[in-house]
Coordinates of C-alpha atoms (C1' of nucleotides) in Angstrom, one line a residue:
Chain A
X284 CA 24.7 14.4 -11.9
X285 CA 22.0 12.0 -12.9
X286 CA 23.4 8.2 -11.0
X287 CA 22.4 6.4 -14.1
X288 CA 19.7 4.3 -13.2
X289 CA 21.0 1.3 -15.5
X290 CA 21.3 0.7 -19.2
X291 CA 23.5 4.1 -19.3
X292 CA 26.9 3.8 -21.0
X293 CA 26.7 0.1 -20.4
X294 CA 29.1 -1.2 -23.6
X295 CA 28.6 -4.9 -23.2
X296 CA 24.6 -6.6 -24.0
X297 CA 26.5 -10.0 -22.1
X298 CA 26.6 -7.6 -19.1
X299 CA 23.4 -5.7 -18.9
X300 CA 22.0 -9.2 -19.3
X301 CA 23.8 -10.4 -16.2
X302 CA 22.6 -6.9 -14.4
X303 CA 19.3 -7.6 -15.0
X304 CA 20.0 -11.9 -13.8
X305 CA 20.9 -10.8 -10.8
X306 CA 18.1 -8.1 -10.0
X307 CA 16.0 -11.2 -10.5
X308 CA 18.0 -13.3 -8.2
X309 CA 18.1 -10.5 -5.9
X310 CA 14.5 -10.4 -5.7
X311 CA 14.0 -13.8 -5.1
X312 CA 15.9 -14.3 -2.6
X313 CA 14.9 -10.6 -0.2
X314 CA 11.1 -11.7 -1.1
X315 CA 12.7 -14.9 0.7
X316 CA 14.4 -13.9 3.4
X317 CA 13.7 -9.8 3.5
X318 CA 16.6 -7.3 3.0
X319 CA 18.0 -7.9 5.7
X320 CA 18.5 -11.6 5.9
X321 CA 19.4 -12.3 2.3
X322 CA 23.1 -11.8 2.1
X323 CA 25.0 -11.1 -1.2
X324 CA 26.1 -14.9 -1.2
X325 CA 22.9 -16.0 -1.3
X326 CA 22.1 -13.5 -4.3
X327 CA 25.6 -14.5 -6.1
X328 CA 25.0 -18.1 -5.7
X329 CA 22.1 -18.4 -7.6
X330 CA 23.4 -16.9 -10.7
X331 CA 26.8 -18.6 -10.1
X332 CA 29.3 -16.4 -9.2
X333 CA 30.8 -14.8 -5.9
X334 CA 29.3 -12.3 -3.9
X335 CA 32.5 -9.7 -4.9
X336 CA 31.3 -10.5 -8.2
X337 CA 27.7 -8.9 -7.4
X338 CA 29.6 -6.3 -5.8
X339 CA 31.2 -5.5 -8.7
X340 CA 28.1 -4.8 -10.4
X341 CA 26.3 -2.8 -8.3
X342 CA 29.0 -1.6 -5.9
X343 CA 26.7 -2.0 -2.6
X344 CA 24.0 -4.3 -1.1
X345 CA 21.8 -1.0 -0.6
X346 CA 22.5 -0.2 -4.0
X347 CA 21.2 -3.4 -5.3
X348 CA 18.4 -3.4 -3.2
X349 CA 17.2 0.0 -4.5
X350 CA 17.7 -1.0 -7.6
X351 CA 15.3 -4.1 -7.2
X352 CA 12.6 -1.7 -6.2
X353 CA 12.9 0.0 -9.5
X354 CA 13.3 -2.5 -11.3
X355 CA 9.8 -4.4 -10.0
X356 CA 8.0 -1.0 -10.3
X357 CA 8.9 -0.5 -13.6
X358 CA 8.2 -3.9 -14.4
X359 CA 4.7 -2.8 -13.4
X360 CA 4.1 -1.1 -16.2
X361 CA 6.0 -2.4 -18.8
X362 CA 3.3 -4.2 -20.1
X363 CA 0.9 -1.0 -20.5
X364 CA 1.2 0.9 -23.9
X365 CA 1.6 4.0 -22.3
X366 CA 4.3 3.1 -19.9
X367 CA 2.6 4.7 -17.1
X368 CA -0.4 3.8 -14.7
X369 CA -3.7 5.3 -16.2
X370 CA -5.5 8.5 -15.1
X371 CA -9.2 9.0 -13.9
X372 CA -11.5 6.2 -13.0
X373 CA -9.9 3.8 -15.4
X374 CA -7.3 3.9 -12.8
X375 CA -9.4 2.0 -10.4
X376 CA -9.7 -0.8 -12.9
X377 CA -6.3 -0.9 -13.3
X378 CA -5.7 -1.3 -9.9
X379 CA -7.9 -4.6 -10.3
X380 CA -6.2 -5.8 -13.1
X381 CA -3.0 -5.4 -11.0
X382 CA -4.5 -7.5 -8.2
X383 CA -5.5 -10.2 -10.6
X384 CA -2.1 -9.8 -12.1
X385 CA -0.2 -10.2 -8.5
X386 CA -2.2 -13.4 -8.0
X387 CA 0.3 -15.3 -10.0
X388 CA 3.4 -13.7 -9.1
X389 CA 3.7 -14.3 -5.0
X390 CA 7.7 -13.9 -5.7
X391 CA 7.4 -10.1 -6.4
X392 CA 4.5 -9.4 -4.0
X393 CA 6.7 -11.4 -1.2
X394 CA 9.4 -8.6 -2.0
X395 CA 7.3 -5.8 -1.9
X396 CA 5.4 -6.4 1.2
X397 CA 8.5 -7.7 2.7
X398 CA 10.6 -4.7 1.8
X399 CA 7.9 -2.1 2.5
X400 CA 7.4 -3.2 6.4
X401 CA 10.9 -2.9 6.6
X402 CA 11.5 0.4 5.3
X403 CA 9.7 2.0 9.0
X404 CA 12.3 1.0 11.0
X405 CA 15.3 3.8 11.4
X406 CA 17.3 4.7 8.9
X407 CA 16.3 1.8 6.5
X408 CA 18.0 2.3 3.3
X409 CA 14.5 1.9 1.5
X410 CA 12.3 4.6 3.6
X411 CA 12.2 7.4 1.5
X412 CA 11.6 5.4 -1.5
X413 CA 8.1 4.2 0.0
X414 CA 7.3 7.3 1.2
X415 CA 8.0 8.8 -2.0
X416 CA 6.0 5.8 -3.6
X417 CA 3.1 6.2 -1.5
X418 CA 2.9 9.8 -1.8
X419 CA 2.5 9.6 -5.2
X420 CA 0.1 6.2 -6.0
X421 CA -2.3 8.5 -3.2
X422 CA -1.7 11.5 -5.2
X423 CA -3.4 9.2 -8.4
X424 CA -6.2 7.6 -6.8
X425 CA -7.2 11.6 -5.6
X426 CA -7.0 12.6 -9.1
X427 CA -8.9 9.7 -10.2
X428 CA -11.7 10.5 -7.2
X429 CA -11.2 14.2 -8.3
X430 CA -12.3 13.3 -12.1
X431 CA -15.7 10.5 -10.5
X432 CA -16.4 12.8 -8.2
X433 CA -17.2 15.6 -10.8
X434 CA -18.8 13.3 -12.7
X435 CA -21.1 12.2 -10.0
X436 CA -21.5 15.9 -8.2
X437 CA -19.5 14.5 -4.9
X438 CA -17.0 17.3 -3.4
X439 CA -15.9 15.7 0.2
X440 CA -12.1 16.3 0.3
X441 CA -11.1 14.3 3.4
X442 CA -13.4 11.6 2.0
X443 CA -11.5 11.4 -1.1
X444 CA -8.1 11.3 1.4
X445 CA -9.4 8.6 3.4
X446 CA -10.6 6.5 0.5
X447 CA -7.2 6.8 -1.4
X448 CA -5.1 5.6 1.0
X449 CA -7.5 2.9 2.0
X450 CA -7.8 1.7 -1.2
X451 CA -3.8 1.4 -1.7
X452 CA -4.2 -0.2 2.1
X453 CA -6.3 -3.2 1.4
X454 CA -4.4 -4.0 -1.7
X455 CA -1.1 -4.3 0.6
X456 CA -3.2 -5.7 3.5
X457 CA -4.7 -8.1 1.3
X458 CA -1.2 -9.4 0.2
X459 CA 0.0 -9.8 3.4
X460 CA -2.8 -12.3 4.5
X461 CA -3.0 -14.0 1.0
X462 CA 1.5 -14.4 1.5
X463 CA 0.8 -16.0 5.1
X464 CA -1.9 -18.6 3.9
X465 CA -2.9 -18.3 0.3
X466 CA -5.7 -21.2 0.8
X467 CA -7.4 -18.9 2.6
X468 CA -7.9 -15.6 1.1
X469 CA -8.9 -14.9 -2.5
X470 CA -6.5 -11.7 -3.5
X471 CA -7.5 -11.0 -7.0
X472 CA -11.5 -11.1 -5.7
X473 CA -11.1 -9.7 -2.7
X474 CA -9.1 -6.9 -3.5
X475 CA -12.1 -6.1 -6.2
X476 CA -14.4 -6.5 -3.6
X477 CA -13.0 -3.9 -1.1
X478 CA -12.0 -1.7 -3.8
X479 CA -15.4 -1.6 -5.4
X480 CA -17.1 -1.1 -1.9
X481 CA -14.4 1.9 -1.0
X482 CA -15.0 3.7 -4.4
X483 CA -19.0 3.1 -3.6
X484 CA -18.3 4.5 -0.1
X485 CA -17.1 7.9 -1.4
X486 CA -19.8 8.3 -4.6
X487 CA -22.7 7.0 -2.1
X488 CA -22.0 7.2 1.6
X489 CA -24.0 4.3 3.5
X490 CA -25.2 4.9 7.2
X491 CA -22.6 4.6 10.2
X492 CA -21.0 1.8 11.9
X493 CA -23.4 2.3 15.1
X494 CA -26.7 1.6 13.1
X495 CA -26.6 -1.4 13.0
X496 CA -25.4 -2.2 17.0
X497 CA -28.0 -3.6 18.7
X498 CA -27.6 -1.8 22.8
Chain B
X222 CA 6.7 -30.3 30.9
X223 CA 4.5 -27.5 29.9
X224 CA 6.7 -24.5 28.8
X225 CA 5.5 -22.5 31.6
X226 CA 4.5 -19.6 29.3
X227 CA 5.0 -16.8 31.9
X228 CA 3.5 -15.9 35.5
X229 CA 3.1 -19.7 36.4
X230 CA 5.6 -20.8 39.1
X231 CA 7.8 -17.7 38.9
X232 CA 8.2 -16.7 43.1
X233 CA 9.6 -14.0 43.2
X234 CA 7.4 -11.0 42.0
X235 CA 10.6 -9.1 41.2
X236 CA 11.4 -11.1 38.5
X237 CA 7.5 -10.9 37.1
X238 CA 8.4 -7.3 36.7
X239 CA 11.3 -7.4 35.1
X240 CA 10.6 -10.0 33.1
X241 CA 7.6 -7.4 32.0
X242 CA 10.2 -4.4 31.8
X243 CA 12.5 -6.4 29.6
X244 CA 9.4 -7.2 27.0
X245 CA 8.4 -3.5 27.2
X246 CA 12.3 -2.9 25.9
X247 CA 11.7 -5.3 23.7
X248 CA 8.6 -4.2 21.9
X249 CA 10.9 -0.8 21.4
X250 CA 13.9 -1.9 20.3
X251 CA 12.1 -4.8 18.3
X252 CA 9.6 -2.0 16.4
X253 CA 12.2 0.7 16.2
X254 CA 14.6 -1.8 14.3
X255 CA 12.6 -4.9 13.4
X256 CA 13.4 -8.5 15.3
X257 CA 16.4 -9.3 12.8
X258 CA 18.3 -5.6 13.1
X259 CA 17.2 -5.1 17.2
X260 CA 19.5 -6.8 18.9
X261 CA 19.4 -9.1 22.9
X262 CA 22.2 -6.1 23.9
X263 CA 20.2 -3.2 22.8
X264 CA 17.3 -4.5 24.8
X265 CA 19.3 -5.3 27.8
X266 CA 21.2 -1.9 27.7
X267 CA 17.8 0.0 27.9
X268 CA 17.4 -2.1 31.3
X269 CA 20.6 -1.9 32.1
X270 CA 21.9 -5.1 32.3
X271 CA 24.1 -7.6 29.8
X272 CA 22.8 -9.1 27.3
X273 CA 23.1 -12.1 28.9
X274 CA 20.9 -11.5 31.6
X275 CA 17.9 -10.8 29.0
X276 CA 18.6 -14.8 27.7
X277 CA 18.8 -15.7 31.5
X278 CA 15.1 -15.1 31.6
X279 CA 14.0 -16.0 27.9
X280 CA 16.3 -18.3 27.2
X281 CA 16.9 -17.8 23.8
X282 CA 15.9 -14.4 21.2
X283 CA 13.2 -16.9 19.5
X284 CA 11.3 -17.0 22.5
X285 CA 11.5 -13.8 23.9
X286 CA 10.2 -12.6 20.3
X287 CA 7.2 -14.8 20.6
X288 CA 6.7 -13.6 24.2
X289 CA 6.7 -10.3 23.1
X290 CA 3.9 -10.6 20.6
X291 CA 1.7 -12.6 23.1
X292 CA 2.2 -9.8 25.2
X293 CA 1.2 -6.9 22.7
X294 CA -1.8 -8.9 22.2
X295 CA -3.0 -10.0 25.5
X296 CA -2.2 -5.9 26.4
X297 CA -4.7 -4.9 23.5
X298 CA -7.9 -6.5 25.3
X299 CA -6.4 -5.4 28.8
X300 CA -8.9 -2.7 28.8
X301 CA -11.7 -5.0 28.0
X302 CA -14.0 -6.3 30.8
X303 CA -14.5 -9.6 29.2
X304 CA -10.6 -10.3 28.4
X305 CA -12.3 -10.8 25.3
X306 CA -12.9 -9.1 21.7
X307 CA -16.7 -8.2 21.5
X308 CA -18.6 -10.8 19.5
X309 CA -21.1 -10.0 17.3
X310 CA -21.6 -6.5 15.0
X311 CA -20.3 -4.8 18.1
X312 CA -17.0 -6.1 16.7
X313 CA -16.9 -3.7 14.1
X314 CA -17.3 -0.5 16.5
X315 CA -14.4 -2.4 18.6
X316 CA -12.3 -2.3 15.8
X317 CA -13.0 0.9 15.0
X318 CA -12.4 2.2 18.6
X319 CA -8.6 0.2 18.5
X320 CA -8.1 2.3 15.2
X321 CA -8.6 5.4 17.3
X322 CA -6.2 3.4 20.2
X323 CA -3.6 2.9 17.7
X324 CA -3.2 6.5 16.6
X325 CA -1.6 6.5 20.2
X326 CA 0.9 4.5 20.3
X327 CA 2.9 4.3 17.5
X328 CA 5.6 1.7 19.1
X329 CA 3.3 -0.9 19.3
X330 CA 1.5 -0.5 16.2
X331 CA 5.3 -0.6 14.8
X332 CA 6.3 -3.7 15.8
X333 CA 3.3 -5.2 14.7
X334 CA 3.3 -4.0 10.9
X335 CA 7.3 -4.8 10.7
X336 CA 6.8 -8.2 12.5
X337 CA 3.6 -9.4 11.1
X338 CA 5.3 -8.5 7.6
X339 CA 8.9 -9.7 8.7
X340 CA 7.3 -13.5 9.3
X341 CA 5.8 -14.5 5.4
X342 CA 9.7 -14.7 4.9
X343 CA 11.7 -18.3 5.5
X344 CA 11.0 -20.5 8.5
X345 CA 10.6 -17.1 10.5
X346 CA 9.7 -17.6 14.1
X347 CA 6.7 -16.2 14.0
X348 CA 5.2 -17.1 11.3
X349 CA 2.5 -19.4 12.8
X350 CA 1.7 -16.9 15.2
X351 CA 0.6 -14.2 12.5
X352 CA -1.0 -17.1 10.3
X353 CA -3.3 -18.6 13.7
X354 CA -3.8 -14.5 14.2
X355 CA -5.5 -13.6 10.9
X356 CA -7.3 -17.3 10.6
X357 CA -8.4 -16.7 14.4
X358 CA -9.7 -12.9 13.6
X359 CA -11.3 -13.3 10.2
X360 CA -13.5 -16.0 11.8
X361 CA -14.3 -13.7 14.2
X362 CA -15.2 -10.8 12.0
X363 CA -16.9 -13.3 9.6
X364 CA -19.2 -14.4 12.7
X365 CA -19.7 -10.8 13.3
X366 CA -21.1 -10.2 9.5
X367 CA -23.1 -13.8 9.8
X368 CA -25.5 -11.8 13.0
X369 CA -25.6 -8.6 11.1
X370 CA -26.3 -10.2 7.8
X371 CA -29.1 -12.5 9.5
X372 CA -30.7 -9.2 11.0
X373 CA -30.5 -7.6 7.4
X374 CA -31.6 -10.4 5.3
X375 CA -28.2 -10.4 3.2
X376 CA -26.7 -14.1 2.4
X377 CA -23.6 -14.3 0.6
X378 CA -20.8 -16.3 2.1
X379 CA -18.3 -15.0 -0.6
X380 CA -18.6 -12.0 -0.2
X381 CA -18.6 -12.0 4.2
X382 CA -15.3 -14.0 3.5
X383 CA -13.8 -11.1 1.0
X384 CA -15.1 -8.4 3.5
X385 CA -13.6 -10.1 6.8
X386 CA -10.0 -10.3 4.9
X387 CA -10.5 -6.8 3.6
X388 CA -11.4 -5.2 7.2
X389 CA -8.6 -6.7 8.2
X390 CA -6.4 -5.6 6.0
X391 CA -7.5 -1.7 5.2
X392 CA -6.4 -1.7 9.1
X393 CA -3.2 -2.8 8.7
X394 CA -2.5 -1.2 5.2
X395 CA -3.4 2.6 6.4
X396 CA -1.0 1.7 9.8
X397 CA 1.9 1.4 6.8
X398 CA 1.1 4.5 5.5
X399 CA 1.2 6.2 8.5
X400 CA 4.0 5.1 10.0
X401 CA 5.7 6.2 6.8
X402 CA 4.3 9.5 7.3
X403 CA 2.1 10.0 10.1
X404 CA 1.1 14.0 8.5
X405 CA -0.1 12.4 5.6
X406 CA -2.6 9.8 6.6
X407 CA -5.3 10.4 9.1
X408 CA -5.0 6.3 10.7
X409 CA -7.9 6.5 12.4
X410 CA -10.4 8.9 10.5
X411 CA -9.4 6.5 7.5
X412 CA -10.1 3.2 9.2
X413 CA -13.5 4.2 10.2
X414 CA -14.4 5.2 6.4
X415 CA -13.1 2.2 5.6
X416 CA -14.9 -0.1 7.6
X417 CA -18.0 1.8 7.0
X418 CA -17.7 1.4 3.9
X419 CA -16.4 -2.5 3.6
X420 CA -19.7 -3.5 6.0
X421 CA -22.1 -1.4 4.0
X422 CA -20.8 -2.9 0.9
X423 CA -21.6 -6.4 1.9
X424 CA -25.1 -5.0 2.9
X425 CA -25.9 -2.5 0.7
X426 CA -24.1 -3.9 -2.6
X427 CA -23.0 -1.2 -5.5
X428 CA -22.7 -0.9 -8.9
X429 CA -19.6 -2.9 -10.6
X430 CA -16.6 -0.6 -10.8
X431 CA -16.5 -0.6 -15.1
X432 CA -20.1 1.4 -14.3
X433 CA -17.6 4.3 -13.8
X434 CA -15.4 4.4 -16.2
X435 CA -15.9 6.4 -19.6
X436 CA -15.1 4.7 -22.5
Chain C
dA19 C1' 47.1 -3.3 -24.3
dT20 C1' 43.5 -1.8 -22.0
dT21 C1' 39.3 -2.4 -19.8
dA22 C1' 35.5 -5.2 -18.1
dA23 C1' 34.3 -9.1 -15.5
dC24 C1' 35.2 -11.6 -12.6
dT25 C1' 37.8 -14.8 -8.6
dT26 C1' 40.4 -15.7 -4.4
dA27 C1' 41.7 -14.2 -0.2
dC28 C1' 41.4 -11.4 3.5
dT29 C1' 39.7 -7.9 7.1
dG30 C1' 36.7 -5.9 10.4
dT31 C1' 32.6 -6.1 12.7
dC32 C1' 28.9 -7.8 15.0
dG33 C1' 25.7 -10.8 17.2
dA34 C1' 23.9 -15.2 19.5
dG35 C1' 24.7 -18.2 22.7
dA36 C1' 27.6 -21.1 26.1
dA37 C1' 30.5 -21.5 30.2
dA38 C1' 31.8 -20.3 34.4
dG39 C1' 31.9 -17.5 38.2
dT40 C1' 29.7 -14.4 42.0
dA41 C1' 26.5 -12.4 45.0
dA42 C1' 22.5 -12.4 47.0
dG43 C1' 18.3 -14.4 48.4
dC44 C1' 15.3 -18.4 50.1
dT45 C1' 14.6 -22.9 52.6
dT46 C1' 15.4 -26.5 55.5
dT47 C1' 17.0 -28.6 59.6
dG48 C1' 18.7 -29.0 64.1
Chain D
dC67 C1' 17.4 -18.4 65.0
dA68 C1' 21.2 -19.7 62.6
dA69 C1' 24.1 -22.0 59.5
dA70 C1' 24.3 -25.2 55.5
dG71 C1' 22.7 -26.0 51.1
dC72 C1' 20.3 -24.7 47.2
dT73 C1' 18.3 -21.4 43.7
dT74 C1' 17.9 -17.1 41.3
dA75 C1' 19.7 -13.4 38.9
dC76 C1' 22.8 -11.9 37.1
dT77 C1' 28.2 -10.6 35.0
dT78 C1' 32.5 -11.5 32.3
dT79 C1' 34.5 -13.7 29.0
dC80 C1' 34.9 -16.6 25.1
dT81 C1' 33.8 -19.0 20.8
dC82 C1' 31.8 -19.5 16.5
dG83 C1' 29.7 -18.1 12.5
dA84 C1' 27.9 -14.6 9.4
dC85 C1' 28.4 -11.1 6.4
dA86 C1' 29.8 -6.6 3.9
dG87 C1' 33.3 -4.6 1.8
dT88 C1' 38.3 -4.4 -0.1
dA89 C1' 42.4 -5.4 -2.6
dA90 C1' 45.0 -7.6 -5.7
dG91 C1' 45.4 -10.9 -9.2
dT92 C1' 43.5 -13.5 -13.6
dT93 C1' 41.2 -14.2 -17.8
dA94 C1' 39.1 -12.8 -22.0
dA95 C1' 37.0 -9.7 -25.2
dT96 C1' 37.7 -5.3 -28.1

DNA sequence: ATTAACTTACTGTCGAGAAAGTAAGCTTTG
DNA sequence: CAAAGCTTACTTTCTCGACAGTAAGTTAAT
């Protein structure tokens, strides 16, 4: 039952090695035009065959494209030893790392951000695979708030909420700006920046917004 | 041969408001299926006419598309006395306050995250809208930071420039997540926390994240 | 000789925009 | 004030171009 998410019962290496060309052409070309826009020629062209011949490989244009987002979120981690993103507060410096990381690679980042604002209009094929996605990379940063928390004596639930998903919200806010005008917003630091002053937020909670208002 | 952007010589005020009903459509269609999928007939069957009729008053899907976002915006500071966004630290409550707006009205906030995102692809028509947008707010929030940080003795252009992008962004990252799943994000709790903490992190600077972590 | 990896050729669908017509309203002039 | 002439607000209909997916044939490796 399992759809075999690639390298299954794959008998020719020439053909995996195509599979995997034209998940990179494919994300290429949606971070360059967005899902919809990029059409199977464009995709086919670049690694010089026909669009029936991409077709033949991954039997849909939805399948491909779901098979992109895997692909670039396992290429996440492929560098990491343990294959997976790290637990506890080390996780916040991996989230760093990452934004450092996704300052050389606007290609991928284009995809994601691309690909992500898609998925909220109806029916997109790629919904439930951010939902999914987000659901668990906030799930992580609560576990690694759960672990700083204890260590620091700090117990404010909704807090931890809040933070988590604001953390994961700069990051992709961040990209956005820095994918419209690059000269003009430092990712890697900013993204450290915010992310240092969210986790600082929780542990050490400043005075309200209305403080410093002068009326 | 100005463009007449809208309400200039337009005599007949029956046409003013459908003009205005037809970008309402649009603003739904557009956020409920993104400016590429949402189509001139969709929009013109939810006013019931062709969807010729829509291009007899835009002239072409381009511009109604731009229309539409100068609308959205011009409709956020409606409410405002001045017509204006609040200078100074009073930005930051304003901000806060259209976080709390935003919970309300999902549509709009829609089109804007699928748009906004939608535009860092190819030669998309509205790309230089969303590029003047962000350059046009982060000086405004950076202005904001340069009263507060003169009333609080705090001096570091870096860091006002990392915190004005990050503001930004948190707001339009956490908008993602909750239009993914509105149950599991609390959009305007979290933006408040989020600004809080971004502005008290500029003034009140923290310990460095490694400070955290164990090993 | 069979199967994988394609290609060529075709189909169906859909969407933007142009063209041309129509019905109603305004405006000008005597 | 009324008819001619012009303008606005559409509709119907058509064209043109994309694009996804299919089917059937071709080549080459095992």
């Amino acid at each position: 039952m399992v759809t075999t998410t690639s390298s299954a019962v794959k008998s020719r290496p020439e053909t995996e090695r195509k599979r995997t060309e034209i998940l990179k052409a494919a994300i290429e070309i949606f971070g360059a035009k967005g899902s919809t826009n990029g059409t199977l020629a464009d995709i086919a062209e670049q690694v010089g065959m026909t669009h029936a011949g991409v077709l033949h490989h991954f039997g849909s244009k939805q399948k491909l494209l779901l098979e992109v987002l895997a692909y670039r979120d396992q290429s996440d981690v492929a560098e990491l030893a343990e294959q997976h993103i790290p637990n506890g507060p080390a996780l916040f410096a991996h989230l760093v790392r990452t934004a450092f990381a996704n300052a050389l690679r606007p290609g991928i980042v284009q995809v994601y951000t691309v690909l992500s604002a898609e998925s909220v209009t109806d029916r997109h094929p790629a919904r439930s695979f951010f939902e999914d996605r987000y659901t668990v990379l906030r799930r992580e940063v609560v576990a690694a708030f759960g672990e700083l928390c204890a260590q620091e004596g700090v117990t404010d639930t909704d807090t931890i909420g809040h933070a988590s998903a604001s953390i994961l919200a700069v990051m992709d806010g961040l990209q956005l700006q820095w994918l419209l005008d690059p000269s003009a917003v430092e990712l890697a630091e900013a993204s450290e920046f915010a992310i240092q002053a969210i986790v600082n937020g929780v542990l050490r909670p400043g005075p309200r917004i209305g403080t410093y208002v002068a009326d």
